[in-house]
PDB file of C-alpha atoms and ligand atoms in Angstrom:
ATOM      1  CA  UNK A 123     124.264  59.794  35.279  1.00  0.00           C
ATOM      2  CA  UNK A 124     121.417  59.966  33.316  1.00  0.00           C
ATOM      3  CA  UNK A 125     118.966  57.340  31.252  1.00  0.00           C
ATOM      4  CA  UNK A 126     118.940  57.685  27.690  1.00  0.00           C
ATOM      5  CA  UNK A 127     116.506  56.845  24.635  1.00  0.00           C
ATOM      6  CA  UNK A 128     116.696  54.236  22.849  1.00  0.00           C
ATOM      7  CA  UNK A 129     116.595  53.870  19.014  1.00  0.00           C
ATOM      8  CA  UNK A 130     113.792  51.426  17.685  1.00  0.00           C
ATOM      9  CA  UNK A 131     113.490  49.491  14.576  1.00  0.00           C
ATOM     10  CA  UNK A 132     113.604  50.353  11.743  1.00  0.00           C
ATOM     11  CA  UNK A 133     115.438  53.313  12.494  1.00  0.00           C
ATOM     12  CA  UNK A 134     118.127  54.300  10.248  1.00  0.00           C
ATOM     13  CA  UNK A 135     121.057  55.426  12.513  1.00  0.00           C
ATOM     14  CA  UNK A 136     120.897  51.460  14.157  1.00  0.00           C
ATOM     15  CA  UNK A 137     122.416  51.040  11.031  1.00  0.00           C
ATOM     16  CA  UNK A 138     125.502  53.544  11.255  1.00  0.00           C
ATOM     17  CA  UNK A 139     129.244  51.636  11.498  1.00  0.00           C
ATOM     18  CA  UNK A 140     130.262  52.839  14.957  1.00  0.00           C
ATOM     19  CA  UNK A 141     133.983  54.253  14.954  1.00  0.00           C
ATOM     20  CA  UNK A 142     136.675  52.952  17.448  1.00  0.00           C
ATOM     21  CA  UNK A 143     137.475  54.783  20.282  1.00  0.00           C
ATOM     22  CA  UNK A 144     140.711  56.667  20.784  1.00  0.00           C
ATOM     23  CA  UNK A 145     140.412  58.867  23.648  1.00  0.00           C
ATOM     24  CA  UNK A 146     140.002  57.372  27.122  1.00  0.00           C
ATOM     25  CA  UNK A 147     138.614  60.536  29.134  1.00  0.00           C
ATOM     26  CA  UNK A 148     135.705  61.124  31.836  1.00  0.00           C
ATOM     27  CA  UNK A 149     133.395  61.477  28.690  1.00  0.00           C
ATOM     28  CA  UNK A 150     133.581  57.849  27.767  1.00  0.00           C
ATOM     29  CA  UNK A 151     133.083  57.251  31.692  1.00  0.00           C
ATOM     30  CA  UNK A 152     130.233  59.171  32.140  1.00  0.00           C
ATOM     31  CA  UNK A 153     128.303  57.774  28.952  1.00  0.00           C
ATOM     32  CA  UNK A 154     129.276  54.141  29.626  1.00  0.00           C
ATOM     33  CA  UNK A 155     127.216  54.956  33.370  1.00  0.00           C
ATOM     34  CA  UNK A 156     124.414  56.085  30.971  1.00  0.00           C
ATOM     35  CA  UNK A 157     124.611  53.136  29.252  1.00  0.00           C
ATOM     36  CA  UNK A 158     124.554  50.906  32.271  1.00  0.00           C
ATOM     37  CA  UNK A 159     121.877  53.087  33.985  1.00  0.00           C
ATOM     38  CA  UNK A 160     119.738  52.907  30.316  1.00  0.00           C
ATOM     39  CA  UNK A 161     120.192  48.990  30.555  1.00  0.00           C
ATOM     40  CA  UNK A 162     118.868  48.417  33.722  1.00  0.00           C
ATOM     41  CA  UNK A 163     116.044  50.899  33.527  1.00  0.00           C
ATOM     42  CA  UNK A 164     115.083  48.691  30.956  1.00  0.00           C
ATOM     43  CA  UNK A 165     115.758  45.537  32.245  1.00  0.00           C
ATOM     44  CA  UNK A 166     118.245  44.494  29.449  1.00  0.00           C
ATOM     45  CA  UNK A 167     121.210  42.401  29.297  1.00  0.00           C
ATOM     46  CA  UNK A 168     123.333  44.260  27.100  1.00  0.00           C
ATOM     47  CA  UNK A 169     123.331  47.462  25.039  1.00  0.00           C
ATOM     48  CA  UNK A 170     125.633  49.043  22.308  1.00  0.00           C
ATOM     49  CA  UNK A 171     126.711  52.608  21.868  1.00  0.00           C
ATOM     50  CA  UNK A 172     124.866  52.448  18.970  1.00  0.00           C
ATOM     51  CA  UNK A 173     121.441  51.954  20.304  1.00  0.00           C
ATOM     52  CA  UNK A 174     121.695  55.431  22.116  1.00  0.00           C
ATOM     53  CA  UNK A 175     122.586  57.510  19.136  1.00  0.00           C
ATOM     54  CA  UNK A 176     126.413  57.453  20.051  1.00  0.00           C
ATOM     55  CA  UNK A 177     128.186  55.864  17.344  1.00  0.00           C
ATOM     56  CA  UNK A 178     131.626  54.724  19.104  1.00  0.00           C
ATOM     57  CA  UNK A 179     132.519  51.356  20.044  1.00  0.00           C
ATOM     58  CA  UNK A 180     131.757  50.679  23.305  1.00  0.00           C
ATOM     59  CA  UNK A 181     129.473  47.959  25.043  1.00  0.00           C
ATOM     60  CA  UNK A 182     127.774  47.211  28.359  1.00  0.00           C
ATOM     61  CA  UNK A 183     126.924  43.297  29.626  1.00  0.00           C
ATOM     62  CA  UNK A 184     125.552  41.615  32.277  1.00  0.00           C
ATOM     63  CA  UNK A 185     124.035  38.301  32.061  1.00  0.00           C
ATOM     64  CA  UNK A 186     123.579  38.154  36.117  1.00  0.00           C
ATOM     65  CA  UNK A 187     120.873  37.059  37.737  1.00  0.00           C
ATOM     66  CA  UNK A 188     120.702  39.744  40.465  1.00  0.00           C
ATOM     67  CA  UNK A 189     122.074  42.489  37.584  1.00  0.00           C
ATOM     68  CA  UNK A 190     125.687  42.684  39.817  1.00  0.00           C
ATOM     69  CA  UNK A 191     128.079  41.575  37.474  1.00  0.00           C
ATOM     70  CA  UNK A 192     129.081  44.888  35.144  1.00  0.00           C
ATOM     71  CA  UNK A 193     131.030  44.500  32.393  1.00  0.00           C
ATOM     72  CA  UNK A 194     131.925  46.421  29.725  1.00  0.00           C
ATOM     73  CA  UNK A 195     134.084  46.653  26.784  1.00  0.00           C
ATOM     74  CA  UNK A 196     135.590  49.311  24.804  1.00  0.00           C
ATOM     75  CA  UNK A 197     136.775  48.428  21.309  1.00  0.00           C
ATOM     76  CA  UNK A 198     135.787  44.928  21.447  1.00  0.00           C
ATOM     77  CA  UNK A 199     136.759  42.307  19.019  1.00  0.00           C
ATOM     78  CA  UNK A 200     135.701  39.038  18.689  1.00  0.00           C
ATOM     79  CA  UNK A 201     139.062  37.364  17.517  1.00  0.00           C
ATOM     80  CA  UNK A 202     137.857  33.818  17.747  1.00  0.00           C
ATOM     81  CA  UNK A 203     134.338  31.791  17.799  1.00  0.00           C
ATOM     82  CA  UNK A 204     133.840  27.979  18.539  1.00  0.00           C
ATOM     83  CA  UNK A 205     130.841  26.107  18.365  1.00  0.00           C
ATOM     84  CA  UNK A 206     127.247  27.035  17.060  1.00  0.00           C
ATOM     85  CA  UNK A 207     124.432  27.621  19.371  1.00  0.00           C
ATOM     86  CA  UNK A 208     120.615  28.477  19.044  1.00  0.00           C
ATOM     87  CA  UNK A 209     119.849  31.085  21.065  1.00  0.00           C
ATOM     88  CA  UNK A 210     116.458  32.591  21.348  1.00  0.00           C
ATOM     89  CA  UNK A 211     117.004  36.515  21.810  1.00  0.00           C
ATOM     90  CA  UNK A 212     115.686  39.761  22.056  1.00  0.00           C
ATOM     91  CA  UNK A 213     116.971  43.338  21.486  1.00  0.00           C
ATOM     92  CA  UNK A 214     115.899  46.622  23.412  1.00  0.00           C
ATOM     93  CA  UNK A 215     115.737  48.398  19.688  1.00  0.00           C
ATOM     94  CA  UNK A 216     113.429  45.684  18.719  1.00  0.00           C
ATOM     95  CA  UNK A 217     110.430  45.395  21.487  1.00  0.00           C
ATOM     96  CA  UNK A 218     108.373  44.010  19.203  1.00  0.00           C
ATOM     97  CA  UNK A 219     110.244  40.185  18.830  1.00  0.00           C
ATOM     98  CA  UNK A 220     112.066  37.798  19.965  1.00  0.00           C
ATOM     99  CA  UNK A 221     113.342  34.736  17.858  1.00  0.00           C
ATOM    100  CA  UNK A 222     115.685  32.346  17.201  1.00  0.00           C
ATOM    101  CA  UNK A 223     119.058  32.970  16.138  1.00  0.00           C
ATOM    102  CA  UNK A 224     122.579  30.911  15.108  1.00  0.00           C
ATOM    103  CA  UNK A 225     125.386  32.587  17.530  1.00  0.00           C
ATOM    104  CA  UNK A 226     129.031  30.822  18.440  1.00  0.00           C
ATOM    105  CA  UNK A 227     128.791  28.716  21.188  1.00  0.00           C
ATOM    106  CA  UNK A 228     132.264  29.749  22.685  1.00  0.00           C
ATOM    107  CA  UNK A 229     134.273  33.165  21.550  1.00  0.00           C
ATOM    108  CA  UNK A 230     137.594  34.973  22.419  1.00  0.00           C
ATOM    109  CA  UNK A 231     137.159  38.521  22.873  1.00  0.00           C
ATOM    110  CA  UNK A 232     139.517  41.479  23.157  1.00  0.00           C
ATOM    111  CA  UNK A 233     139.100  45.126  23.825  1.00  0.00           C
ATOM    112  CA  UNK A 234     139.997  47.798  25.887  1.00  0.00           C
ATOM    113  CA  UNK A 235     138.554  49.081  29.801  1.00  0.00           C
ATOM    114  CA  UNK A 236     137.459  52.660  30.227  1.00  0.00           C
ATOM    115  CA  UNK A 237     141.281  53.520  30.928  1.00  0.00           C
ATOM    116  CA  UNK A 238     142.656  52.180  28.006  1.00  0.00           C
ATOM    117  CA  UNK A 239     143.958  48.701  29.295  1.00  0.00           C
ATOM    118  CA  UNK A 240     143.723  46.164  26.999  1.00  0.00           C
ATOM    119  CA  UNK A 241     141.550  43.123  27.929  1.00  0.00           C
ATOM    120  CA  UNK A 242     140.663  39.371  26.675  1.00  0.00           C
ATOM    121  CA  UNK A 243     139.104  36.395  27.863  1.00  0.00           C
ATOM    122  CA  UNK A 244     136.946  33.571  26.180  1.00  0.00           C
ATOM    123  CA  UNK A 245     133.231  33.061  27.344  1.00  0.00           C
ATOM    124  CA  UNK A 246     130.585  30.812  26.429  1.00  0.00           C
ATOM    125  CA  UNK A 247     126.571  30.452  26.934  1.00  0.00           C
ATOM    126  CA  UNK A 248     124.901  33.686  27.727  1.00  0.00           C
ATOM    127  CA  UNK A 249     127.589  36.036  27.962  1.00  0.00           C
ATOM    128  CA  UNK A 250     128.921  34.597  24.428  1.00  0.00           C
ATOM    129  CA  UNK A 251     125.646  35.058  22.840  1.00  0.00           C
ATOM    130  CA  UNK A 252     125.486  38.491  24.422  1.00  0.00           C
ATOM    131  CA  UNK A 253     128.452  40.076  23.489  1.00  0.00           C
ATOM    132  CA  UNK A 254     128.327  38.605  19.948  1.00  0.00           C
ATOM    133  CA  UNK A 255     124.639  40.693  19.781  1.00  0.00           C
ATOM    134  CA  UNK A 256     126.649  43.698  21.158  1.00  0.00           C
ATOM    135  CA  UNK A 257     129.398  43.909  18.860  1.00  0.00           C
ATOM    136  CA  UNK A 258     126.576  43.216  15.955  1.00  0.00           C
ATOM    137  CA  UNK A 259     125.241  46.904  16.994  1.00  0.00           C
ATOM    138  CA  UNK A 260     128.661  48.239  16.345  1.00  0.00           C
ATOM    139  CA  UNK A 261     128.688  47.128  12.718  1.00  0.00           C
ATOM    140  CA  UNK A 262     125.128  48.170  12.235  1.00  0.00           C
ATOM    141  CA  UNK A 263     123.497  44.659  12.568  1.00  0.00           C
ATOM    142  CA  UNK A 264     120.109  43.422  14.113  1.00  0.00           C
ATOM    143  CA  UNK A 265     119.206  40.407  15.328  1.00  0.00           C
ATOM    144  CA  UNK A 266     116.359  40.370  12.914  1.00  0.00           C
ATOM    145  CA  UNK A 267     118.741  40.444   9.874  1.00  0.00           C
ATOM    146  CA  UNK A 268     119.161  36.575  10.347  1.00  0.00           C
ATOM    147  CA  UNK A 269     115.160  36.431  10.066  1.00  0.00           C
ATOM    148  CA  UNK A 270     113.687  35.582   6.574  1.00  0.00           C
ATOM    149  CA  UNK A 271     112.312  38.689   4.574  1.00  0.00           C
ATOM    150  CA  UNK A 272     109.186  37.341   5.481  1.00  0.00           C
ATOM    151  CA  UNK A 273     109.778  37.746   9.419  1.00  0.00           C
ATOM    152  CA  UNK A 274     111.212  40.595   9.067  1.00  0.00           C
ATOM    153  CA  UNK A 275     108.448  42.188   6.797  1.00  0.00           C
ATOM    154  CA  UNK A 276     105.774  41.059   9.246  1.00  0.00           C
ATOM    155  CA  UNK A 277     108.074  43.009  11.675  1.00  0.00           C
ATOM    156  CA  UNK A 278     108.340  46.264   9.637  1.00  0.00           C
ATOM    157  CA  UNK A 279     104.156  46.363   9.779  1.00  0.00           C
ATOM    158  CA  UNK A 280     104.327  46.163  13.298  1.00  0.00           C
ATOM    159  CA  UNK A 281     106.650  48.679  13.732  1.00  0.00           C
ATOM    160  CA  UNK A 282     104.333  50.437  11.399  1.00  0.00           C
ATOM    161  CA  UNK A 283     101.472  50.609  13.210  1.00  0.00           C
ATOM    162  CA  UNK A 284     103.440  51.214  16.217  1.00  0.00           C
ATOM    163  CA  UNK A 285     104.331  54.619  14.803  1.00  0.00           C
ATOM    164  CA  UNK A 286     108.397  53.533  14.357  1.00  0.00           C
ATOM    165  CA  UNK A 287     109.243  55.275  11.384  1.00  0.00           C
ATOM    166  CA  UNK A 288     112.625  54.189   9.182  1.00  0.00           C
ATOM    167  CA  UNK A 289     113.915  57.674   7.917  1.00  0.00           C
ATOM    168  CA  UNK A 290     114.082  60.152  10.541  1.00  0.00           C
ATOM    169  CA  UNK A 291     115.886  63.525  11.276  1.00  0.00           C
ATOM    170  CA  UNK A 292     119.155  63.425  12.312  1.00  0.00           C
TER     171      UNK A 292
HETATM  172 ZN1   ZN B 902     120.091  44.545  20.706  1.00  0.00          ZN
END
């Protein structure tokens, strides 16, 4: 297992479309321990493929209190949302803010485990708001997308003078 880096805003690759996943071997295992072992070193509550340079869909979750509840999804879809919620988040890629966002309150999701098995179940609060943030990643989204240009402007000078650069070598 090993901790990886993580991608900050306004880096370009957060923006690559991650690609589904189609082979199930010790490969996927080994980076979805990464990803947990990334997630905790940084005290998260979730983190997409994406965010660690590796541009397949796959997710890791947990919204526990004592960080004992892993969960994570390969392939995920969200095939049904109820509900709107304001929820005030934060993203590992984006240190530098936190703010409010409109998520579904309630969702249906669907995926795949690490072997292949196909998955679903609905959740709601926390875990809801998480995974929808998640699957965002996948599809090259940020939380700070659903900020006005001006909030996200004041966001790009801070990154700025933070020494985050947009373009950067592959
Ligand atoms: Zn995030």
């Amino acid at each position: 297992m090993a901790k990886r880096k993580i991608l900050h805003y306004p880096d370009n690759r957060l923006r690559i479309v991650a690609t589904p996943v189609i082979n199930f071997n010790t490969e996927l295992s080994t980076l979805i321990k990464d990803m947990f072992e990334t997630m905790y070193a940084e005290r998260g509550i979730g983190l997409a493929a994406t965010q660690i340079n590796e541009h397949i869909r796959v997710i890791v979750v947990d919204v526990s209190e004592n960080a004992d509840e892993k969960l994570h999804i390969v392939n995920p879809e969200i095939v049904e949302k109820k509900g709107r919620i304001e929820s005030r988040e934060g993203c590992l890629s984006v240190p530098q803010a936190i703010d409010f966002v409109e998520r579904a309150e309630e969702i249906e999701v669907r995926g795949q485990d690490c072997n292949g098995r196909n998955i679903s179940f609905s959740a709601n609060g926390l875990l809801a708001i998480c995974i929808q943030h998640e699957v965002d990643h996948l599809d090259g989204k940020l939380f700070v997308d659903y900020l006005s240009g001006l909030k996200r402007s004041r966001l790009k000078k801070k990154a700025a003078k933070l020494g985050l650069k947009e373009s950067v070598a592959p």
